Coordinates of C-alpha atoms and ligand atoms in Angstrom, one line a residue:
X1 CA -65.5 -21.9 58.7
X2 CA -63.3 -23.4 55.9
X3 CA -60.4 -21.2 54.8
X4 CA -60.5 -20.0 51.2
X5 CA -57.7 -21.8 49.3
X6 CA -56.8 -19.1 46.9
X7 CA -55.6 -15.5 47.2
X8 CA -58.1 -12.7 46.4
X9 CA -57.3 -11.4 42.9
X10 CA -55.9 -7.9 42.6
X11 CA -57.6 -6.1 39.7
X12 CA -55.3 -4.7 37.0
X13 CA -55.3 -2.8 33.7
X14 CA -56.2 -5.2 30.7
X15 CA -53.0 -6.1 28.7
X16 CA -54.2 -4.5 25.4
X17 CA -54.8 -1.2 27.2
X18 CA -51.7 -1.1 29.4
X19 CA -49.2 -1.7 26.6
X20 CA -50.1 1.7 25.4
X21 CA -49.4 3.6 28.6
X22 CA -46.9 3.7 31.5
X23 CA -49.5 3.7 34.3
X24 CA -49.2 1.1 37.0
X25 CA -50.5 -2.3 36.0
X26 CA -52.3 -3.6 39.2
X27 CA -54.8 -1.3 41.0
X28 CA -54.4 -2.8 44.4
X29 CA -57.0 -4.2 46.9
X30 CA -59.9 -2.2 48.1
X31 CA -60.7 -2.2 51.9
X32 CA -63.2 -5.0 51.8
X33 CA -61.0 -7.3 49.8
X34 CA -58.0 -6.5 52.0
X35 CA -60.1 -7.4 55.1
X36 CA -61.3 -10.7 53.5
X37 CA -57.8 -11.6 52.5
X38 CA -56.4 -10.8 55.9
X39 CA -59.0 -13.1 57.4
X40 CA -57.3 -16.0 55.6
X41 CA -54.3 -15.7 57.9
X42 CA -54.2 -18.6 60.4
X43 CA -52.2 -16.5 63.0
X44 CA -49.8 -19.5 63.4
X45 CA -48.1 -19.6 66.8
X46 CA -44.6 -20.2 65.2
X47 CA -45.0 -17.3 62.7
X48 CA -43.0 -18.9 59.8
X49 CA -43.6 -15.9 57.5
X50 CA -41.5 -13.6 59.7
X51 CA -38.5 -15.9 59.2
X52 CA -38.9 -15.3 55.5
X53 CA -38.8 -11.5 55.8
X54 CA -35.3 -10.0 55.6
X55 CA -36.6 -6.8 57.4
X56 CA -38.4 -8.8 60.1
X57 CA -41.9 -7.2 59.8
X58 CA -44.3 -8.7 62.4
X59 CA -46.5 -10.0 59.5
X60 CA -49.2 -11.8 61.5
X61 CA -49.7 -8.7 63.7
X62 CA -50.2 -6.3 60.8
X63 CA -52.5 -8.8 59.1
X64 CA -54.5 -9.2 62.3
X65 CA -55.0 -5.4 62.4
X66 CA -56.2 -5.4 58.8
X67 CA -58.7 -8.2 59.5
X68 CA -60.1 -6.0 62.3
X69 CA -60.2 -3.0 60.1
X70 CA -57.6 -1.1 62.2
X71 CA -55.5 0.1 59.2
X72 CA -53.7 2.8 61.2
X73 CA -52.4 0.3 63.6
X74 CA -51.4 -2.1 60.8
X75 CA -49.4 0.8 59.2
X76 CA -47.7 1.4 62.5
X77 CA -46.7 -2.3 62.8
X78 CA -45.3 -2.3 59.3
X79 CA -43.5 1.0 59.6
X80 CA -41.8 -0.1 62.8
X81 CA -39.5 -2.3 60.7
X82 CA -39.9 -1.1 57.1
X83 CA -39.6 2.5 56.0
X84 CA -40.3 1.6 52.3
X85 CA -43.5 -0.6 52.5
X86 CA -45.1 0.7 49.3
X87 CA -42.0 -0.2 47.4
X88 CA -41.5 -3.7 48.9
X89 CA -45.2 -4.3 48.7
X90 CA -44.8 -3.9 44.9
X91 CA -41.5 -5.5 43.9
X92 CA -40.6 -8.0 46.6
X93 CA -40.2 -11.6 45.5
X94 CA -42.7 -12.7 48.2
X95 CA -43.2 -16.1 46.6
X96 CA -39.7 -17.1 47.7
X97 CA -39.7 -15.2 51.0
X98 CA -42.6 -14.6 53.5
X99 CA -45.3 -16.2 51.3
X100 CA -43.0 -19.1 50.6
X101 CA -43.1 -20.0 54.3
X102 CA -46.9 -19.5 54.8
X103 CA -48.7 -22.5 56.4
X104 CA -51.6 -22.1 54.0
X105 CA -49.4 -23.4 51.2
X106 CA -50.3 -26.8 52.5
X107 CA -53.9 -26.2 51.6
X108 CA -53.4 -24.0 48.5
X109 CA -52.2 -20.5 48.0
X110 CA -50.4 -18.5 50.7
X111 CA -51.9 -15.4 52.3
X112 CA -51.3 -12.5 49.8
X113 CA -48.8 -10.8 52.2
X114 CA -47.3 -8.6 49.5
X115 CA -50.6 -7.3 48.3
X116 CA -51.7 -6.6 51.9
X117 CA -48.4 -4.7 52.6
X118 CA -49.0 -2.7 49.5
X119 CA -52.6 -2.0 50.5
X120 CA -51.7 -0.7 54.0
X121 CA -48.8 1.5 52.6
X122 CA -51.1 3.0 50.0
X123 CA -53.9 3.5 52.6
X124 CA -51.5 5.4 54.8
X125 CA -50.1 7.5 52.0
X126 CA -53.6 8.4 50.7
X127 CA -54.6 9.4 54.2
X128 CA -51.5 11.5 54.8
X129 CA -48.5 9.9 56.5
X130 CA -48.0 11.1 60.1
X131 CA -44.7 12.8 60.8
X132 CA -42.4 10.5 62.8
X133 CA -41.7 11.4 66.4
X134 CA -38.5 13.4 67.0
X135 CA -35.7 11.3 68.6
X136 CA -33.1 12.8 71.0
X137 CA -29.8 13.3 69.2
X138 CA -26.7 11.2 70.2
X139 CA -24.4 13.8 68.7
X140 CA -22.8 11.1 66.4
X141 CA -22.8 11.5 62.6
X142 CA -22.9 8.8 59.9
X143 CA -22.3 9.3 56.1
X144 CA -24.2 6.9 53.8
X145 CA -23.0 6.6 50.2
X146 CA -25.8 5.8 47.7
X147 CA -29.5 6.5 48.1
X148 CA -30.8 3.1 46.9
X149 CA -32.9 0.8 49.2
X150 CA -29.8 -0.3 51.2
X151 CA -28.5 3.2 51.9
X152 CA -32.0 4.6 52.5
X153 CA -32.9 1.9 55.0
X154 CA -29.6 2.2 56.8
X155 CA -30.0 6.0 57.0
X156 CA -33.6 5.8 58.2
X157 CA -32.8 3.2 60.9
X158 CA -29.8 5.3 62.1
X159 CA -31.9 8.4 62.3
X160 CA -34.5 6.5 64.4
X161 CA -31.6 5.8 66.8
X162 CA -30.8 9.5 67.1
X163 CA -27.7 9.7 64.9
X164 CA -27.2 12.5 62.4
X165 CA -27.2 11.0 58.9
X166 CA -26.2 12.5 55.6
X167 CA -26.7 10.5 52.4
X168 CA -24.4 11.2 49.4
X169 CA -26.0 10.3 46.1
X170 CA -24.3 10.5 42.6
X171 CA -27.5 11.1 40.7
X172 CA -29.9 14.0 40.9
X173 CA -32.7 11.9 42.4
X174 CA -33.0 9.4 45.2
X175 CA -34.0 5.7 45.1
X176 CA -31.2 4.0 43.1
X177 CA -32.7 1.3 40.9
X178 CA -36.2 2.1 42.3
X179 CA -35.9 5.4 40.4
X180 CA -33.7 4.7 37.4
X181 CA -34.3 1.0 36.8
X182 CA -37.7 -0.3 37.7
X183 CA -40.3 1.2 35.3
X184 CA -43.2 3.5 36.2
X185 CA -45.8 0.8 35.3
X186 CA -44.4 -1.4 38.0
X187 CA -43.3 1.2 40.6
X188 CA -44.7 4.7 40.2
X189 CA -42.0 7.3 40.9
X190 CA -44.3 9.5 43.1
X191 CA -44.5 6.5 45.4
X192 CA -40.7 6.2 45.7
X193 CA -40.5 10.0 46.3
X194 CA -43.2 9.8 49.0
X195 CA -41.3 7.0 50.8
X196 CA -38.0 8.9 50.5
X197 CA -39.8 12.0 52.0
X198 CA -40.7 9.9 55.0
X199 CA -37.0 9.0 55.5
X200 CA -36.1 12.7 55.2
X201 CA -38.7 13.5 57.9
X202 CA -36.8 11.1 60.2
X203 CA -34.0 13.7 60.0
X204 CA -32.0 12.2 57.1
X205 CA -30.3 14.8 54.9
X206 CA -29.8 13.8 51.2
X207 CA -27.1 15.5 49.1
X208 CA -27.4 14.9 45.3
X209 CA -24.9 15.0 42.4
X210 CA -22.0 13.9 44.7
X211 CA -19.9 11.0 43.3
X212 CA -18.1 9.6 46.2
X213 CA -14.6 8.5 45.0
X214 CA -14.5 11.5 42.7
X215 CA -16.2 14.6 44.2
X216 CA -15.1 13.5 47.7
X217 CA -13.4 10.4 49.0
X218 CA -14.5 8.0 51.8
X219 CA -11.4 9.0 53.7
X220 CA -12.4 12.7 53.5
X221 CA -15.8 11.8 54.8
X222 CA -14.2 10.6 58.1
X223 CA -13.1 14.2 58.7
X224 CA -16.7 14.9 59.6
X225 CA -18.4 11.6 60.2
X226 CA -17.9 8.8 62.8
X227 CA -18.8 6.0 60.4
X228 CA -19.5 5.4 56.7
X229 CA -22.0 3.0 55.1
X230 CA -21.4 2.1 51.4
X231 CA -24.6 1.2 49.5
X232 CA -23.5 2.0 45.9
X233 CA -25.2 -1.0 44.3
X234 CA -24.4 -3.0 41.1
X235 CA -24.9 -0.6 38.3
X236 CA -22.1 -1.8 36.0
X237 CA -23.6 -3.5 32.9
X238 CA -22.4 -6.9 31.8
X239 CA -22.0 -7.4 28.0
X240 CA -22.5 -10.4 25.8
X241 CA -19.0 -9.9 24.3
X242 CA -20.0 -10.9 20.8
X243 CA -19.1 -9.2 17.5
X244 CA -21.1 -6.2 16.6
X245 CA -22.0 -5.2 20.2
X246 CA -20.8 -1.6 19.6
X247 CA -23.3 -1.1 16.7
X248 CA -25.7 1.8 16.9
X249 CA -28.9 0.3 18.3
X250 CA -27.4 -1.9 20.9
X251 CA -28.1 -0.6 24.5
X252 CA -27.2 -2.0 27.9
X253 CA -30.4 -2.5 29.9
X254 CA -29.2 0.1 32.4
X255 CA -28.8 2.9 29.8
X256 CA -32.1 2.1 28.2
X257 CA -34.1 2.0 31.4
X258 CA -32.3 5.0 32.8
X259 CA -33.2 7.0 29.7
X260 CA -36.8 6.0 30.0
X261 CA -37.3 6.1 33.8
X262 CA -35.0 8.6 35.3
X263 CA -34.8 10.9 32.3
X264 CA -38.4 10.3 31.2
X265 CA -37.6 9.6 27.6
X266 CA -41.1 8.1 27.2
X267 CA -42.3 11.8 27.4
X268 CA -39.7 13.1 24.8
X269 CA -39.7 15.9 23.6
X270 CA -41.5 17.3 26.7
X271 CA -38.3 16.0 28.4
X272 CA -34.9 16.4 26.8
X273 CA -33.6 12.7 26.6
X274 CA -34.6 10.7 23.6
X275 CA -34.6 6.9 23.2
X276 CA -34.4 5.1 19.8
X277 CA -36.5 2.0 19.6
X278 CA -37.5 1.1 16.0
X279 CA -40.1 -1.5 15.1
X280 CA -38.4 -4.8 16.3
X281 CA -36.7 -5.1 19.6
X282 CA -34.8 -8.0 21.1
X283 CA -34.0 -8.2 24.8
X284 CA -31.3 -10.7 25.9
X285 CA -31.7 -12.2 29.4
X286 CA -34.6 -13.5 31.4
X287 CA -34.4 -11.8 34.8
X288 CA -36.6 -8.9 36.1
X289 CA -34.4 -6.4 34.3
X290 CA -35.0 -8.2 30.9
X291 CA -38.8 -8.3 31.5
X292 CA -38.8 -4.6 32.3
X293 CA -36.9 -3.9 29.0
X294 CA -39.1 -6.1 26.9
X295 CA -42.3 -4.6 28.3
X296 CA -41.0 -1.0 28.2
X297 CA -40.2 -1.4 24.5
X298 CA -43.8 -2.4 23.7
X299 CA -45.0 0.7 25.5
X300 CA -42.6 2.8 23.4
X301 CA -44.3 1.6 20.3
X302 CA -42.2 -1.5 19.2
X303 CA -44.3 -3.8 17.0
X304 CA -42.5 -6.9 18.1
X305 CA -40.6 -7.4 21.3
X306 CA -38.5 -10.6 21.5
X307 CA -37.1 -12.0 24.7
X308 CA -34.1 -14.2 23.8
X309 CA -32.7 -16.5 26.5
X310 CA -30.2 -19.3 26.3
X311 CA -31.9 -21.6 28.8
X312 CA -35.5 -22.9 29.2
X313 CA -38.5 -21.4 31.0
X314 CA -37.7 -23.4 34.1
X315 CA -34.4 -21.5 34.6
X316 CA -35.7 -18.0 34.0
X317 CA -34.7 -15.9 37.0
X318 CA -37.5 -13.3 36.8
X319 CA -40.4 -13.3 39.2
X320 CA -43.4 -15.4 38.0
X321 CA -45.6 -12.3 38.0
X322 CA -43.3 -10.4 35.7
X323 CA -43.1 -13.3 33.3
X324 CA -46.9 -13.7 33.3
X325 CA -47.4 -10.0 32.7
X326 CA -44.8 -10.0 29.9
X327 CA -46.5 -12.9 28.1
X328 CA -49.9 -11.3 28.5
X329 CA -48.6 -8.1 26.9
X330 CA -47.4 -10.0 23.9
X331 CA -43.6 -10.3 24.5
X332 CA -42.4 -13.2 22.2
X333 CA -40.2 -15.6 24.2
X334 CA -37.4 -17.3 22.2
X335 CA -36.0 -19.7 24.7
X336 CA -33.0 -22.0 24.3
X337 CA -31.6 -19.4 21.9
X338 CA -28.3 -17.6 22.2
X339 CA -27.0 -14.6 20.3
X340 CA -23.6 -15.1 18.5
X341 CA -23.3 -11.9 16.5
X342 CA -24.9 -8.5 15.9
X343 CA -25.0 -7.5 12.2
X344 CA -25.0 -4.0 10.8
X345 CA -26.0 -2.3 7.6
X346 CA -22.3 -1.4 6.8
X347 CA -22.8 2.1 8.1
X348 CA -22.7 1.2 11.8
X349 CA -26.5 0.7 12.3
X350 CA -27.8 -2.6 13.8
X351 CA -30.1 -4.5 11.4
X352 CA -30.0 -8.2 12.6
X353 CA -28.9 -10.6 15.2
X354 CA -27.5 -14.0 14.4
X355 CA -28.6 -16.6 17.0
X356 CA -27.9 -20.3 17.6
X357 CA -30.3 -22.9 19.1
X358 CA -29.4 -24.4 22.4
X359 CA -30.2 -27.6 24.4
X360 CA -29.7 -28.3 28.1
X361 CA -27.0 -30.5 29.4
X362 CA -25.9 -31.4 33.0
X363 CA -26.3 -28.8 35.8
X364 CA -23.4 -26.3 36.1
X365 CA -22.0 -24.5 39.2
X366 CA -25.2 -22.5 39.6
X367 CA -27.2 -25.8 39.8
X368 CA -29.0 -25.0 36.6
X369 CA -28.7 -27.2 33.5
X370 CA -25.9 -25.9 31.3
X371 CA -27.0 -24.6 27.9
X372 CA -25.1 -26.2 25.0
X373 CA -25.2 -24.9 21.4
X374 CA -26.7 -27.2 18.7
X375 CA -24.2 -27.3 15.8
X376 CA -25.3 -25.8 12.5
X377 CA -28.5 -24.3 14.0
X378 CA -27.7 -20.6 13.5
X379 CA -30.2 -18.3 12.0
X380 CA -30.7 -14.5 11.7
X381 CA -33.5 -12.3 13.1
X382 CA -34.2 -8.9 11.8
X383 CA -34.1 -6.3 14.6
X384 CA -33.8 -2.5 15.0
X385 CA -32.8 -2.4 18.7
X386 CA -31.0 -4.8 21.1
X387 CA -31.3 -4.5 24.8
X388 CA -28.6 -6.5 26.8
X389 CA -30.0 -7.5 30.2
X390 CA -27.7 -10.3 31.2
X391 CA -26.7 -8.9 34.6
X392 CA -24.9 -6.1 36.4
X393 CA -21.7 -6.0 38.5
X394 CA -20.9 -3.9 41.5
X395 CA -20.1 -0.2 40.9
X396 CA -16.3 -0.2 41.1
X397 CA -15.5 3.4 41.9
X398 CA -15.8 3.4 45.7
X399 CA -14.2 -0.1 46.2
X400 CA -11.2 1.1 44.0
X401 CA -10.7 4.4 45.9
X402 CA -10.6 3.1 49.5
X403 CA -7.1 1.8 50.3
X404 CA -7.1 -1.5 52.1
X405 CA -10.8 -2.3 51.5
X406 CA -11.1 -6.1 50.8
X407 CA -12.8 -6.8 47.6
X408 CA -14.1 -10.2 46.4
X409 CA -13.8 -12.0 43.0
X410 CA -16.7 -10.2 41.3
X411 CA -15.7 -6.8 42.5
X412 CA -18.1 -6.8 45.5
X413 CA -17.0 -5.4 48.9
X414 CA -16.3 -8.2 51.4
X415 CA -18.5 -7.9 54.5
X416 CA -19.6 -10.0 57.4
X417 CA -23.4 -10.6 58.0
X418 CA -23.6 -7.2 59.8
X419 CA -22.1 -5.2 57.0
X420 CA -18.6 -4.8 58.6
X421 CA -15.9 -4.5 56.0
X422 CA -12.2 -5.1 56.4
X423 CA -11.8 -1.5 57.7
X424 CA -13.3 -0.6 61.1
X425 CA -15.8 2.2 60.7
X426 CA -16.6 1.4 57.1
X427 CA -19.7 -0.7 56.5
X428 CA -21.3 -1.9 53.3
X429 CA -24.5 -3.6 52.2
X430 CA -26.9 -4.3 49.3
X431 CA -25.8 -5.1 45.8
X432 CA -22.3 -3.6 46.3
X433 CA -21.7 -6.5 48.8
X434 CA -23.8 -9.3 47.4
X435 CA -23.7 -8.6 43.7
X436 CA -27.1 -7.9 41.9
X437 CA -29.8 -9.2 44.2
X438 CA -33.2 -7.9 45.4
X439 CA -34.7 -4.8 47.0
X440 CA -35.7 -6.5 50.2
X441 CA -32.2 -8.1 50.7
X442 CA -30.6 -4.7 50.2
X443 CA -33.0 -3.3 52.8
X444 CA -32.3 -6.1 55.2
X445 CA -28.5 -5.5 54.8
X446 CA -29.1 -1.8 55.5
X447 CA -31.0 -2.6 58.6
X448 CA -28.4 -5.0 60.0
X449 CA -25.6 -2.6 59.2
X450 CA -27.4 0.3 61.0
X451 CA -27.4 -1.8 64.2
X452 CA -23.7 -2.6 63.8
X453 CA -22.9 1.0 63.1
X454 CA -24.8 2.1 66.2
X455 CA -22.8 -0.4 68.3
X456 CA -19.5 0.7 66.6
X457 CA -20.0 4.5 67.2
X458 CA -21.2 4.0 70.7
X459 CA -18.0 2.0 71.5
X460 CA -16.2 5.4 71.1
X461 CA -13.5 4.0 68.9
X462 CA -12.7 6.3 66.0
X463 CA -11.2 5.4 62.6
X464 CA -8.6 7.8 61.4
X465 CA -7.7 7.1 57.7
Ligands
LIG1 C1 -34.4 -3.0 36.1 C2 -34.3 -3.6 37.4 C3 -35.4 -4.3 37.9 C4 -35.4 -4.9 39.1 N1 -36.5 -5.5 39.6 C5 -36.5 -6.0 40.9 C6 -37.7 -6.5 41.4 O1 -38.8 -6.5 40.8 N2 -37.7 -6.9 42.7 C7 -36.5 -6.9 43.5 O2 -36.6 -7.3 44.6 N3 -35.4 -6.4 42.9 C8 -35.3 -6.0 41.7 N4 -34.2 -5.5 41.1 C9 -32.9 -5.5 41.9 C10 -33.0 -4.4 43.0 O3 -33.5 -3.2 42.4 C11 -31.6 -4.2 43.6 O4 -31.2 -5.4 44.1 C12 -31.6 -3.1 44.7 O5 -32.0 -1.9 44.1 C13 -30.2 -2.9 45.3 O6 -30.2 -1.9 46.2 P1 -28.9 -1.1 46.6 O7 -29.3 0.0 47.5 O8 -27.9 -2.0 47.0 O9 -28.4 -0.4 45.2 P2 -29.0 0.5 44.1 O10 -30.5 0.5 44.1 O11 -28.3 0.3 42.9 O12 -28.6 2.0 44.6 C14 -27.3 2.4 44.7 C15 -27.2 3.9 44.7 O13 -25.9 4.3 44.8 C16 -25.6 5.4 44.0 N5 -24.2 5.4 43.7 C17 -23.4 4.6 43.0 N6 -22.1 4.9 43.0 C18 -22.0 6.0 43.8 C19 -21.0 6.9 44.2 N7 -19.7 6.6 43.8 N8 -21.2 8.0 45.0 C20 -22.5 8.3 45.3 N9 -23.6 7.5 45.0 C21 -23.3 6.4 44.2 C22 -26.4 5.1 42.7 O14 -26.6 6.2 41.9 C23 -27.7 4.5 43.3 O15 -28.6 5.6 43.6 C24 -34.2 -4.9 39.9 C25 -33.0 -4.3 39.3 C26 -33.1 -3.7 38.1 C27 -31.8 -3.0 37.6

């Protein structure tokens, strides 16, 4: 029988409806569609998709189980390698990873691996996730700093190996960006909580409201723990550095999204934290963070939501699906346009942004064509709120408070491919080591570091600060 060339569609809320609510946009596959999609998999002998998966899921095996209708077994195969499948099944950039390696690309669209991973994770959660088997304790203890995807994955894998793990998290909730950054309509928070609960059931203890570097230092952690993993992410906002950036009405993407997601500002006054939005919002940047800001502002009632980016659509770093959803929802893309000044009303309140038109020149160090301002092309746009989403840098607190820890140019902790830092016993991974990247890369780094930590603590060496 000929193989279907396209993925099965995943139904979703219509754009006009969904811009009025924070409910998740896609509904996910039903059982029949999941089985039909799974049957598209050719079960290639060389399994190229696995090479594209940073957490090494046996993709053909779990898809074969779905095709046979054995969803429990499929969940087992996925969970063997990935403790956060409902998260990665929603936000992973599959197109450039597992699906980017699928043999079916030669005929048309790849197997919808991401949608199938999401289906199986949701099936298992709806049914009631089985408690993991208890593992014999090794008597060793590891401290993990940061409860984002890197820290949680590292913690879960170490617990599966029998080590005692405590996660120290600065915020009052787990998940890192999954909780405070990515909006509810893309990643519902009860799903993040359910996956964190599973990691806790593996034996991981999570302590909240502890800012390592302030409340306790990494050196002090070694009084109780045999090794430390640092997964503190890249939460430091980058600014445009243009006049007027301190006007009232200019937010960093981080502050804006944290207010809305973690502090539930979209349900103010039921929740304490407000967020000011106005009628016209401009988001600067074109990555996933920018798409989240622009789409969130529409849901908060903005009449116009501009996305202003200095390069063209070809260079936009956001996932195609996010760009597609933003366009469907009415975000107005102003490409090849760069802000030069925020303008206020004389009393400190933002009222306009002055922008300049750009053209593309030769490729720069990033390989993308360099944006060049077009002389005398400035004009002003009336706005009430500006959201700056041009990138984040590594959180500096832990790197600055560990003596002798090697740091790289952009403030990230220097590690080898297994997360070893310049200090034996201290490991790091995720955005704090790579700079702002992706959920699955952070999870992959946590996984590799867990193996290296296991090897290190079994070697019986001990680091004494
Ligand atoms: C808005 C937004 C949207 C995104 N969308 C996507 C997407 O669609 N797909 C994708 O793959 N990636 C996306 N990303 C990127 C992705 O979320 C990150 O690459 C990933 O979360 C990094 O994981 P991490 O564990 O390294 O760090 P984080 O998720 O940042 O977690 C770090 C944790 O450490 C805690 N911490 C920091 N300092 C301390 C301290 N001193 N003591 C104790 N705890 C501390 C923080 O509170 C946080 O909980 C997005 C990022 C943002 C901001």
